[in-house]
Amino acid sequence: RGSEYGYVSQEIYDGGLTRYLLYPVSFLGYKYVTHFAVQLIAIFQLTIALGVLILLMGLPADQNVSLMTFGAGILTCFIAGAMHFAMALCLEFIAFWQDIIWNLMVMLRFIVGLLGGGMIPISFFPEWGQAVVAVTPFPLLISFPVRVFMGQVPMAEWVQSVGLLSIWAVVFGLFAY
């Protein structure tokens, strides 16, 4: 339940946030650990699904999928999850001043889906649109992890992009903190 959108803001609205002031546990730490646990379950489900799919259908000949690309994809997903958590947390903390923030969370989900390549592949964007989207963190949340899992990202690009993803996660994390 801790990874759902609106859960932090709901605790702010309900006054549940005050109990964390009494506990010897960091509120943000607790929420991130909860989010991380949900990510672990999702990665486990992904591993099982991909394993069954590969056993039933085999690997496509034109894909460079290997254990190394799968491990890099998992690490990329965890870092992308941390960045997405921090982005959502920045918006959820607006609940201290705003009564309703679900519209902001829907907007974030839409923007991440659109500019991240989840709704329309980024390669379908015009050249100028691809250049604009490339300087945002959104492709690193959807398009990049998928490309890593598919073995389409060379090691040098992966290291550079994971570094950039980590920087974005720290920036959003500091902003939320």
Short mmCIF file of N, CA and C in Angstrom, two decimals:
data_model
loop_
_atom_site.label_atom_id
_atom_site.label_comp_id
_atom_site.label_asym_id
_atom_site.label_seq_id
_atom_site.Cartn_x
_atom_site.Cartn_y
_atom_site.Cartn_z
N ARG A 1 0.81 -1.20 0.00
CA ARG A 1 0.00 0.00 0.00
C ARG A 1 0.85 1.26 0.00
N GLY A 2 2.07 1.20 0.44
CA GLY A 2 2.90 2.39 0.53
C GLY A 2 3.37 2.93 -0.80
N SER A 3 3.24 2.15 -1.87
CA SER A 3 3.72 2.64 -3.16
C SER A 3 2.63 3.29 -3.98
N GLU A 4 1.40 3.25 -3.53
CA GLU A 4 0.31 3.82 -4.29
C GLU A 4 0.42 5.34 -4.31
N TYR A 5 -0.02 5.92 -5.44
CA TYR A 5 -0.08 7.37 -5.49
C TYR A 5 -1.10 7.86 -4.48
N GLY A 6 -0.79 8.94 -3.82
CA GLY A 6 -1.73 9.54 -2.91
C GLY A 6 -1.65 9.02 -1.50
N TYR A 7 -0.84 8.02 -1.24
CA TYR A 7 -0.79 7.45 0.09
C TYR A 7 -0.13 8.41 1.08
N VAL A 8 0.94 9.07 0.67
CA VAL A 8 1.61 10.04 1.55
C VAL A 8 0.68 11.23 1.78
N SER A 9 0.07 11.71 0.71
CA SER A 9 -0.83 12.86 0.86
C SER A 9 -2.03 12.48 1.72
N GLN A 10 -2.50 11.25 1.62
CA GLN A 10 -3.62 10.82 2.46
C GLN A 10 -3.24 10.83 3.93
N GLU A 11 -2.00 10.43 4.23
CA GLU A 11 -1.54 10.49 5.62
C GLU A 11 -1.42 11.93 6.10
N ILE A 12 -1.08 12.83 5.20
CA ILE A 12 -1.03 14.25 5.57
C ILE A 12 -2.44 14.74 5.86
N TYR A 13 -3.40 14.39 4.99
CA TYR A 13 -4.78 14.83 5.18
C TYR A 13 -5.38 14.26 6.47
N ASP A 14 -5.15 12.97 6.71
CA ASP A 14 -5.76 12.29 7.86
C ASP A 14 -5.06 12.58 9.18
N GLY A 15 -3.88 13.14 9.12
CA GLY A 15 -3.12 13.38 10.34
C GLY A 15 -2.28 12.18 10.76
N GLY A 16 -2.23 11.15 9.92
CA GLY A 16 -1.44 9.96 10.22
C GLY A 16 0.05 10.22 10.21
N LEU A 17 0.46 11.29 9.57
CA LEU A 17 1.88 11.63 9.51
C LEU A 17 2.43 11.93 10.90
N THR A 18 1.60 12.41 11.81
CA THR A 18 2.09 12.78 13.14
C THR A 18 2.59 11.59 13.93
N ARG A 19 2.10 10.38 13.65
CA ARG A 19 2.57 9.22 14.41
C ARG A 19 4.03 8.93 14.10
N TYR A 20 4.48 9.31 12.90
CA TYR A 20 5.88 9.09 12.54
C TYR A 20 6.80 10.05 13.28
N LEU A 21 6.25 11.14 13.80
CA LEU A 21 7.06 12.07 14.57
C LEU A 21 7.40 11.49 15.94
N LEU A 22 6.58 10.55 16.42
CA LEU A 22 6.81 9.91 17.71
C LEU A 22 7.64 8.64 17.59
N TYR A 23 7.56 7.95 16.47
CA TYR A 23 8.29 6.71 16.28
C TYR A 23 9.76 7.00 16.00
N PRO A 24 10.63 6.09 16.39
CA PRO A 24 12.06 6.29 16.09
C PRO A 24 12.42 5.85 14.67
N VAL A 25 11.52 6.12 13.74
CA VAL A 25 11.71 5.73 12.35
C VAL A 25 11.49 6.95 11.47
N SER A 26 12.34 7.09 10.48
CA SER A 26 12.19 8.19 9.53
C SER A 26 10.98 7.94 8.66
N PHE A 27 10.14 8.94 8.50
CA PHE A 27 8.95 8.82 7.65
C PHE A 27 9.35 8.52 6.21
N LEU A 28 10.28 9.30 5.67
CA LEU A 28 10.70 9.09 4.28
C LEU A 28 11.40 7.76 4.12
N GLY A 29 12.20 7.38 5.11
CA GLY A 29 12.88 6.08 5.05
C GLY A 29 11.88 4.94 5.03
N TYR A 30 10.88 5.02 5.88
CA TYR A 30 9.85 3.98 5.93
C TYR A 30 9.09 3.90 4.61
N LYS A 31 8.72 5.04 4.07
CA LYS A 31 7.98 5.06 2.81
C LYS A 31 8.83 4.51 1.66
N TYR A 32 10.13 4.85 1.66
CA TYR A 32 10.97 4.33 0.59
C TYR A 32 11.18 2.82 0.72
N VAL A 33 11.36 2.34 1.92
CA VAL A 33 11.53 0.89 2.11
C VAL A 33 10.27 0.16 1.66
N THR A 34 9.11 0.72 1.95
CA THR A 34 7.85 0.13 1.49
C THR A 34 7.80 0.12 -0.04
N HIS A 35 8.19 1.23 -0.64
CA HIS A 35 8.22 1.33 -2.10
C HIS A 35 9.22 0.32 -2.67
N PHE A 36 10.37 0.20 -2.05
CA PHE A 36 11.41 -0.72 -2.51
C PHE A 36 10.92 -2.17 -2.44
N ALA A 37 10.19 -2.52 -1.38
CA ALA A 37 9.65 -3.87 -1.24
C ALA A 37 8.66 -4.19 -2.36
N VAL A 38 7.84 -3.21 -2.71
CA VAL A 38 6.90 -3.41 -3.82
C VAL A 38 7.68 -3.58 -5.13
N GLN A 39 8.77 -2.83 -5.29
CA GLN A 39 9.61 -2.97 -6.47
C GLN A 39 10.23 -4.37 -6.54
N LEU A 40 10.67 -4.89 -5.40
CA LEU A 40 11.25 -6.24 -5.37
C LEU A 40 10.24 -7.27 -5.84
N ILE A 41 9.02 -7.15 -5.38
CA ILE A 41 7.97 -8.09 -5.78
C ILE A 41 7.72 -7.97 -7.29
N ALA A 42 7.67 -6.75 -7.80
CA ALA A 42 7.44 -6.55 -9.23
C ALA A 42 8.59 -7.12 -10.06
N ILE A 43 9.83 -6.94 -9.60
CA ILE A 43 10.99 -7.48 -10.32
C ILE A 43 10.97 -9.01 -10.29
N PHE A 44 10.56 -9.58 -9.16
CA PHE A 44 10.45 -11.04 -9.05
C PHE A 44 9.41 -11.55 -10.03
N GLN A 45 8.26 -10.88 -10.12
CA GLN A 45 7.23 -11.27 -11.07
C GLN A 45 7.72 -11.14 -12.50
N LEU A 46 8.46 -10.07 -12.78
CA LEU A 46 9.02 -9.87 -14.12
C LEU A 46 9.99 -11.00 -14.46
N THR A 47 10.82 -11.39 -13.51
CA THR A 47 11.78 -12.46 -13.73
C THR A 47 11.08 -13.77 -14.06
N ILE A 48 10.06 -14.09 -13.30
CA ILE A 48 9.31 -15.32 -13.56
C ILE A 48 8.63 -15.26 -14.93
N ALA A 49 7.98 -14.14 -15.23
CA ALA A 49 7.29 -14.02 -16.51
C ALA A 49 8.25 -14.12 -17.69
N LEU A 50 9.39 -13.44 -17.60
CA LEU A 50 10.36 -13.51 -18.69
C LEU A 50 10.96 -14.91 -18.81
N GLY A 51 11.20 -15.55 -17.67
CA GLY A 51 11.73 -16.92 -17.70
C GLY A 51 10.77 -17.88 -18.38
N VAL A 52 9.50 -17.79 -18.03
CA VAL A 52 8.50 -18.65 -18.66
C VAL A 52 8.39 -18.34 -20.15
N LEU A 53 8.39 -17.07 -20.50
CA LEU A 53 8.30 -16.67 -21.90
C LEU A 53 9.49 -17.19 -22.70
N ILE A 54 10.68 -17.09 -22.14
CA ILE A 54 11.87 -17.58 -22.85
C ILE A 54 11.83 -19.10 -22.98
N LEU A 55 11.36 -19.79 -21.93
CA LEU A 55 11.25 -21.25 -22.02
C LEU A 55 10.24 -21.70 -23.07
N LEU A 56 9.13 -20.99 -23.16
CA LEU A 56 8.09 -21.38 -24.11
C LEU A 56 8.40 -20.97 -25.54
N MET A 57 8.95 -19.77 -25.71
CA MET A 57 9.11 -19.24 -27.06
C MET A 57 10.56 -19.14 -27.51
N GLY A 58 11.50 -19.20 -26.57
CA GLY A 58 12.89 -19.03 -26.93
C GLY A 58 13.24 -17.56 -27.09
N LEU A 59 14.52 -17.29 -27.25
CA LEU A 59 14.99 -15.91 -27.45
C LEU A 59 14.94 -15.56 -28.93
N PRO A 60 14.47 -14.36 -29.26
CA PRO A 60 14.53 -13.94 -30.67
C PRO A 60 16.00 -13.85 -31.12
N ALA A 61 16.25 -14.22 -32.35
CA ALA A 61 17.62 -14.26 -32.86
C ALA A 61 18.25 -12.88 -32.94
N ASP A 62 17.46 -11.84 -33.14
CA ASP A 62 18.01 -10.49 -33.30
C ASP A 62 18.19 -9.74 -31.98
N GLN A 63 17.93 -10.37 -30.85
CA GLN A 63 18.07 -9.70 -29.55
C GLN A 63 19.36 -10.14 -28.86
N ASN A 64 19.98 -9.21 -28.16
CA ASN A 64 21.21 -9.47 -27.43
C ASN A 64 20.94 -9.68 -25.95
N VAL A 65 19.88 -10.38 -25.62
CA VAL A 65 19.49 -10.58 -24.23
C VAL A 65 20.43 -11.60 -23.60
N SER A 66 20.93 -11.25 -22.41
CA SER A 66 21.81 -12.15 -21.67
C SER A 66 21.59 -11.92 -20.18
N LEU A 67 22.26 -12.71 -19.37
CA LEU A 67 22.17 -12.50 -17.92
C LEU A 67 22.71 -11.13 -17.53
N MET A 68 23.74 -10.67 -18.24
CA MET A 68 24.31 -9.36 -17.93
C MET A 68 23.32 -8.23 -18.24
N THR A 69 22.64 -8.31 -19.39
CA THR A 69 21.67 -7.26 -19.72
C THR A 69 20.48 -7.33 -18.77
N PHE A 70 20.12 -8.56 -18.34
CA PHE A 70 19.02 -8.69 -17.39
C PHE A 70 19.40 -8.08 -16.04
N GLY A 71 20.62 -8.33 -15.57
CA GLY A 71 21.09 -7.74 -14.32
C GLY A 71 21.17 -6.22 -14.41
N ALA A 72 21.66 -5.73 -15.55
CA ALA A 72 21.73 -4.28 -15.76
C ALA A 72 20.33 -3.68 -15.80
N GLY A 73 19.38 -4.41 -16.38
CA GLY A 73 18.00 -3.94 -16.42
C GLY A 73 17.38 -3.87 -15.04
N ILE A 74 17.66 -4.86 -14.21
CA ILE A 74 17.13 -4.85 -12.84
C ILE A 74 17.70 -3.67 -12.06
N LEU A 75 19.02 -3.46 -12.15
CA LEU A 75 19.63 -2.33 -11.45
C LEU A 75 19.06 -1.01 -11.97
N THR A 76 18.87 -0.91 -13.26
CA THR A 76 18.29 0.29 -13.86
C THR A 76 16.88 0.53 -13.33
N CYS A 77 16.11 -0.54 -13.21
CA CYS A 77 14.73 -0.41 -12.69
C CYS A 77 14.72 0.09 -11.25
N PHE A 78 15.64 -0.39 -10.43
CA PHE A 78 15.67 0.07 -9.04
C PHE A 78 16.03 1.55 -8.94
N ILE A 79 16.99 1.99 -9.75
CA ILE A 79 17.37 3.40 -9.72
C ILE A 79 16.24 4.25 -10.30
N ALA A 80 15.61 3.79 -11.38
CA ALA A 80 14.48 4.52 -11.96
C ALA A 80 13.32 4.57 -10.96
N GLY A 81 13.12 3.49 -10.21
CA GLY A 81 12.07 3.48 -9.19
C GLY A 81 12.34 4.49 -8.09
N ALA A 82 13.60 4.62 -7.71
CA ALA A 82 13.96 5.62 -6.69
C ALA A 82 13.70 7.02 -7.21
N MET A 83 14.03 7.27 -8.48
CA MET A 83 13.78 8.59 -9.04
C MET A 83 12.28 8.87 -9.14
N HIS A 84 11.51 7.88 -9.57
CA HIS A 84 10.07 8.07 -9.68
C HIS A 84 9.45 8.30 -8.31
N PHE A 85 9.93 7.58 -7.31
CA PHE A 85 9.44 7.77 -5.94
C PHE A 85 9.70 9.20 -5.49
N ALA A 86 10.90 9.71 -5.76
CA ALA A 86 11.25 11.08 -5.35
C ALA A 86 10.41 12.10 -6.12
N MET A 87 10.18 11.86 -7.41
CA MET A 87 9.35 12.78 -8.19
C MET A 87 7.93 12.83 -7.63
N ALA A 88 7.37 11.67 -7.36
CA ALA A 88 6.01 11.61 -6.84
C ALA A 88 5.94 12.23 -5.44
N LEU A 89 6.97 12.02 -4.65
CA LEU A 89 7.00 12.57 -3.29
C LEU A 89 7.00 14.10 -3.32
N CYS A 90 7.72 14.67 -4.28
CA CYS A 90 7.71 16.14 -4.42
C CYS A 90 6.29 16.65 -4.61
N LEU A 91 5.53 15.95 -5.43
CA LEU A 91 4.15 16.38 -5.67
C LEU A 91 3.25 16.05 -4.47
N GLU A 92 3.49 14.92 -3.83
CA GLU A 92 2.64 14.53 -2.70
C GLU A 92 2.79 15.50 -1.52
N PHE A 93 3.96 16.07 -1.35
CA PHE A 93 4.16 17.01 -0.24
C PHE A 93 3.42 18.33 -0.46
N ILE A 94 2.94 18.56 -1.67
CA ILE A 94 2.11 19.74 -1.91
C ILE A 94 0.83 19.65 -1.10
N ALA A 95 0.50 18.44 -0.63
CA ALA A 95 -0.71 18.23 0.18
C ALA A 95 -0.69 19.04 1.48
N PHE A 96 0.47 19.52 1.90
CA PHE A 96 0.52 20.40 3.08
C PHE A 96 -0.18 21.73 2.81
N TRP A 97 -0.24 22.14 1.54
CA TRP A 97 -0.83 23.42 1.19
C TRP A 97 -2.09 23.29 0.34
N GLN A 98 -2.21 22.22 -0.39
CA GLN A 98 -3.31 22.03 -1.33
C GLN A 98 -4.23 20.93 -0.82
N ASP A 99 -5.53 21.12 -0.97
CA ASP A 99 -6.48 20.12 -0.48
C ASP A 99 -6.50 18.85 -1.32
N ILE A 100 -6.45 18.98 -2.61
CA ILE A 100 -6.54 17.84 -3.52
C ILE A 100 -5.30 17.84 -4.42
N ILE A 101 -4.60 16.72 -4.45
CA ILE A 101 -3.43 16.64 -5.34
C ILE A 101 -3.52 15.49 -6.33
N TRP A 102 -4.63 14.79 -6.36
CA TRP A 102 -4.73 13.64 -7.26
C TRP A 102 -4.54 14.08 -8.71
N ASN A 103 -4.96 15.31 -9.04
CA ASN A 103 -4.80 15.79 -10.41
C ASN A 103 -3.32 15.94 -10.77
N LEU A 104 -2.51 16.33 -9.81
CA LEU A 104 -1.07 16.42 -10.06
C LEU A 104 -0.46 15.04 -10.27
N MET A 105 -0.94 14.06 -9.52
CA MET A 105 -0.43 12.70 -9.66
C MET A 105 -0.84 12.09 -11.00
N VAL A 106 -2.05 12.39 -11.45
CA VAL A 106 -2.50 11.93 -12.76
C VAL A 106 -1.68 12.60 -13.85
N MET A 107 -1.40 13.88 -13.67
CA MET A 107 -0.58 14.61 -14.64
C MET A 107 0.83 14.01 -14.71
N LEU A 108 1.40 13.68 -13.55
CA LEU A 108 2.73 13.06 -13.53
C LEU A 108 2.70 11.72 -14.25
N ARG A 109 1.70 10.91 -13.98
CA ARG A 109 1.59 9.60 -14.64
C ARG A 109 1.47 9.78 -16.15
N PHE A 110 0.69 10.75 -16.60
CA PHE A 110 0.52 10.99 -18.03
C PHE A 110 1.82 11.48 -18.66
N ILE A 111 2.48 12.43 -18.03
CA ILE A 111 3.72 12.98 -18.59
C ILE A 111 4.81 11.91 -18.65
N VAL A 112 4.93 11.12 -17.59
CA VAL A 112 5.92 10.04 -17.59
C VAL A 112 5.61 9.04 -18.70
N GLY A 113 4.33 8.68 -18.85
CA GLY A 113 3.96 7.73 -19.89
C GLY A 113 4.20 8.27 -21.29
N LEU A 114 3.87 9.53 -21.51
CA LEU A 114 4.02 10.12 -22.84
C LEU A 114 5.48 10.41 -23.17
N LEU A 115 6.16 11.16 -22.32
CA LEU A 115 7.53 11.56 -22.61
C LEU A 115 8.55 10.47 -22.29
N GLY A 116 8.12 9.44 -21.56
CA GLY A 116 9.02 8.34 -21.25
C GLY A 116 9.01 7.26 -22.32
N GLY A 117 8.08 7.33 -23.24
CA GLY A 117 8.02 6.35 -24.30
C GLY A 117 7.06 5.22 -24.01
N GLY A 118 6.25 5.33 -22.99
CA GLY A 118 5.30 4.28 -22.65
C GLY A 118 4.06 4.29 -23.51
N MET A 119 3.63 5.46 -23.96
CA MET A 119 2.43 5.56 -24.81
C MET A 119 2.80 5.55 -26.29
N ILE A 120 3.81 6.32 -26.61
CA ILE A 120 4.30 6.42 -27.99
C ILE A 120 5.81 6.26 -27.92
N PRO A 121 6.39 5.35 -28.71
CA PRO A 121 7.85 5.23 -28.69
C PRO A 121 8.52 6.56 -29.03
N ILE A 122 9.58 6.85 -28.33
CA ILE A 122 10.28 8.13 -28.51
C ILE A 122 10.80 8.26 -29.94
N SER A 123 11.10 7.15 -30.57
CA SER A 123 11.59 7.21 -31.96
C SER A 123 10.51 7.71 -32.93
N PHE A 124 9.24 7.72 -32.52
CA PHE A 124 8.16 8.26 -33.36
C PHE A 124 8.05 9.78 -33.25
N PHE A 125 8.69 10.38 -32.27
CA PHE A 125 8.66 11.82 -32.11
C PHE A 125 9.47 12.46 -33.24
N PRO A 126 9.14 13.70 -33.62
CA PRO A 126 9.99 14.39 -34.60
C PRO A 126 11.38 14.64 -34.01
N GLU A 127 12.33 14.93 -34.86
CA GLU A 127 13.72 15.12 -34.42
C GLU A 127 13.83 16.15 -33.30
N TRP A 128 13.15 17.29 -33.48
CA TRP A 128 13.23 18.34 -32.45
C TRP A 128 12.58 17.86 -31.16
N GLY A 129 11.52 17.04 -31.24
CA GLY A 129 10.87 16.51 -30.06
C GLY A 129 11.75 15.52 -29.32
N GLN A 130 12.47 14.69 -30.08
CA GLN A 130 13.41 13.76 -29.47
C GLN A 130 14.53 14.50 -28.75
N ALA A 131 14.99 15.61 -29.35
CA ALA A 131 16.05 16.40 -28.72
C ALA A 131 15.56 17.03 -27.42
N VAL A 132 14.32 17.50 -27.41
CA VAL A 132 13.76 18.11 -26.19
C VAL A 132 13.57 17.05 -25.10
N VAL A 133 13.00 15.92 -25.49
CA VAL A 133 12.73 14.85 -24.51
C VAL A 133 14.04 14.28 -23.95
N ALA A 134 15.08 14.27 -24.75
CA ALA A 134 16.36 13.69 -24.32
C ALA A 134 16.97 14.42 -23.14
N VAL A 135 16.66 15.69 -22.94
CA VAL A 135 17.24 16.44 -21.82
C VAL A 135 16.38 16.34 -20.55
N THR A 136 15.27 15.63 -20.63
CA THR A 136 14.40 15.44 -19.47
C THR A 136 14.70 14.08 -18.84
N PRO A 137 14.26 13.86 -17.61
CA PRO A 137 14.49 12.55 -16.99
C PRO A 137 13.49 11.48 -17.42
N PHE A 138 12.46 11.83 -18.16
CA PHE A 138 11.37 10.90 -18.44
C PHE A 138 11.76 9.67 -19.26
N PRO A 139 12.58 9.80 -20.31
CA PRO A 139 12.96 8.58 -21.05
C PRO A 139 13.73 7.58 -20.19
N LEU A 140 14.38 8.06 -19.15
CA LEU A 140 15.14 7.18 -18.27
C LEU A 140 14.23 6.32 -17.40
N LEU A 141 12.94 6.66 -17.32
CA LEU A 141 12.01 5.92 -16.48
C LEU A 141 11.36 4.74 -17.21
N ILE A 142 11.13 4.85 -18.51
CA ILE A 142 10.43 3.79 -19.23
C ILE A 142 11.27 3.27 -20.40
N SER A 143 11.57 4.13 -21.34
CA SER A 143 12.23 3.72 -22.56
C SER A 143 13.61 3.11 -22.30
N PHE A 144 14.40 3.76 -21.48
CA PHE A 144 15.76 3.29 -21.22
C PHE A 144 15.78 1.92 -20.55
N PRO A 145 15.03 1.68 -19.46
CA PRO A 145 15.06 0.33 -18.87
C PRO A 145 14.61 -0.76 -19.84
N VAL A 146 13.62 -0.47 -20.68
CA VAL A 146 13.17 -1.47 -21.66
C VAL A 146 14.29 -1.77 -22.66
N ARG A 147 14.95 -0.74 -23.12
CA ARG A 147 16.07 -0.94 -24.06
C ARG A 147 17.21 -1.71 -23.42
N VAL A 148 17.45 -1.49 -22.11
CA VAL A 148 18.50 -2.24 -21.41
C VAL A 148 18.13 -3.71 -21.35
N PHE A 149 16.89 -4.02 -20.98
CA PHE A 149 16.46 -5.42 -20.91
C PHE A 149 16.55 -6.11 -22.28
N MET A 150 16.32 -5.35 -23.33
CA MET A 150 16.36 -5.92 -24.68
C MET A 150 17.77 -6.03 -25.23
N GLY A 151 18.75 -5.55 -24.47
CA GLY A 151 20.14 -5.64 -24.92
C GLY A 151 20.51 -4.65 -25.99
N GLN A 152 19.80 -3.54 -26.07
CA GLN A 152 20.04 -2.54 -27.11
C GLN A 152 20.93 -1.39 -26.64
N VAL A 153 21.43 -1.46 -25.41
CA VAL A 153 22.22 -0.36 -24.87
C VAL A 153 23.65 -0.83 -24.66
N PRO A 154 24.62 -0.20 -25.34
CA PRO A 154 26.02 -0.56 -25.10
C PRO A 154 26.45 -0.17 -23.68
N MET A 155 27.46 -0.82 -23.19
CA MET A 155 27.91 -0.63 -21.80
C MET A 155 28.26 0.83 -21.52
N ALA A 156 28.94 1.51 -22.43
CA ALA A 156 29.33 2.91 -22.20
C ALA A 156 28.09 3.80 -22.07
N GLU A 157 27.09 3.58 -22.92
CA GLU A 157 25.86 4.36 -22.83
C GLU A 157 25.11 4.03 -21.54
N TRP A 158 25.13 2.75 -21.15
CA TRP A 158 24.44 2.34 -19.92
C TRP A 158 25.04 3.04 -18.71
N VAL A 159 26.37 3.03 -18.62
CA VAL A 159 27.04 3.67 -17.49
C VAL A 159 26.72 5.16 -17.45
N GLN A 160 26.77 5.82 -18.59
CA GLN A 160 26.47 7.25 -18.65
C GLN A 160 25.02 7.52 -18.27
N SER A 161 24.10 6.73 -18.79
CA SER A 161 22.68 6.96 -18.52
C SER A 161 22.32 6.62 -17.08
N VAL A 162 22.90 5.57 -16.52
CA VAL A 162 22.64 5.23 -15.12
C VAL A 162 23.20 6.33 -14.21
N GLY A 163 24.34 6.88 -14.58
CA GLY A 163 24.88 8.02 -13.82
C GLY A 163 23.94 9.21 -13.86
N LEU A 164 23.42 9.51 -15.04
CA LEU A 164 22.46 10.61 -15.19
C LEU A 164 21.18 10.32 -14.42
N LEU A 165 20.72 9.09 -14.48
CA LEU A 165 19.53 8.67 -13.75
C LEU A 165 19.75 8.83 -12.25
N SER A 166 20.92 8.47 -11.78
CA SER A 166 21.25 8.62 -10.35
C SER A 166 21.29 10.08 -9.94
N ILE A 167 21.84 10.92 -10.80
CA ILE A 167 21.88 12.35 -10.50
C ILE A 167 20.46 12.91 -10.41
N TRP A 168 19.60 12.53 -11.37
CA TRP A 168 18.21 12.99 -11.31
C TRP A 168 17.52 12.49 -10.04
N ALA A 169 17.80 11.25 -9.66
CA ALA A 169 17.18 10.70 -8.43
C ALA A 169 17.63 11.49 -7.21
N VAL A 170 18.90 11.84 -7.15
CA VAL A 170 19.41 12.62 -6.01
C VAL A 170 18.81 14.03 -6.01
N VAL A 171 18.71 14.64 -7.18
CA VAL A 171 18.14 15.99 -7.27
C VAL A 171 16.69 15.99 -6.79
N PHE A 172 15.89 15.08 -7.32
CA PHE A 172 14.49 15.00 -6.87
C PHE A 172 14.40 14.61 -5.40
N GLY A 173 15.30 13.73 -4.95
CA GLY A 173 15.31 13.34 -3.55
C GLY A 173 15.63 14.50 -2.63
N LEU A 174 16.61 15.32 -3.02
CA LEU A 174 16.95 16.51 -2.22
C LEU A 174 15.81 17.52 -2.24
N PHE A 175 15.19 17.66 -3.39
CA PHE A 175 14.06 18.58 -3.50
C PHE A 175 12.90 18.13 -2.62
N ALA A 176 12.66 16.81 -2.57
CA ALA A 176 11.57 16.30 -1.73
C ALA A 176 11.91 16.37 -0.26
N TYR A 177 13.19 16.24 0.06
CA TYR A 177 13.61 16.24 1.46
C TYR A 177 13.57 17.64 2.02
#
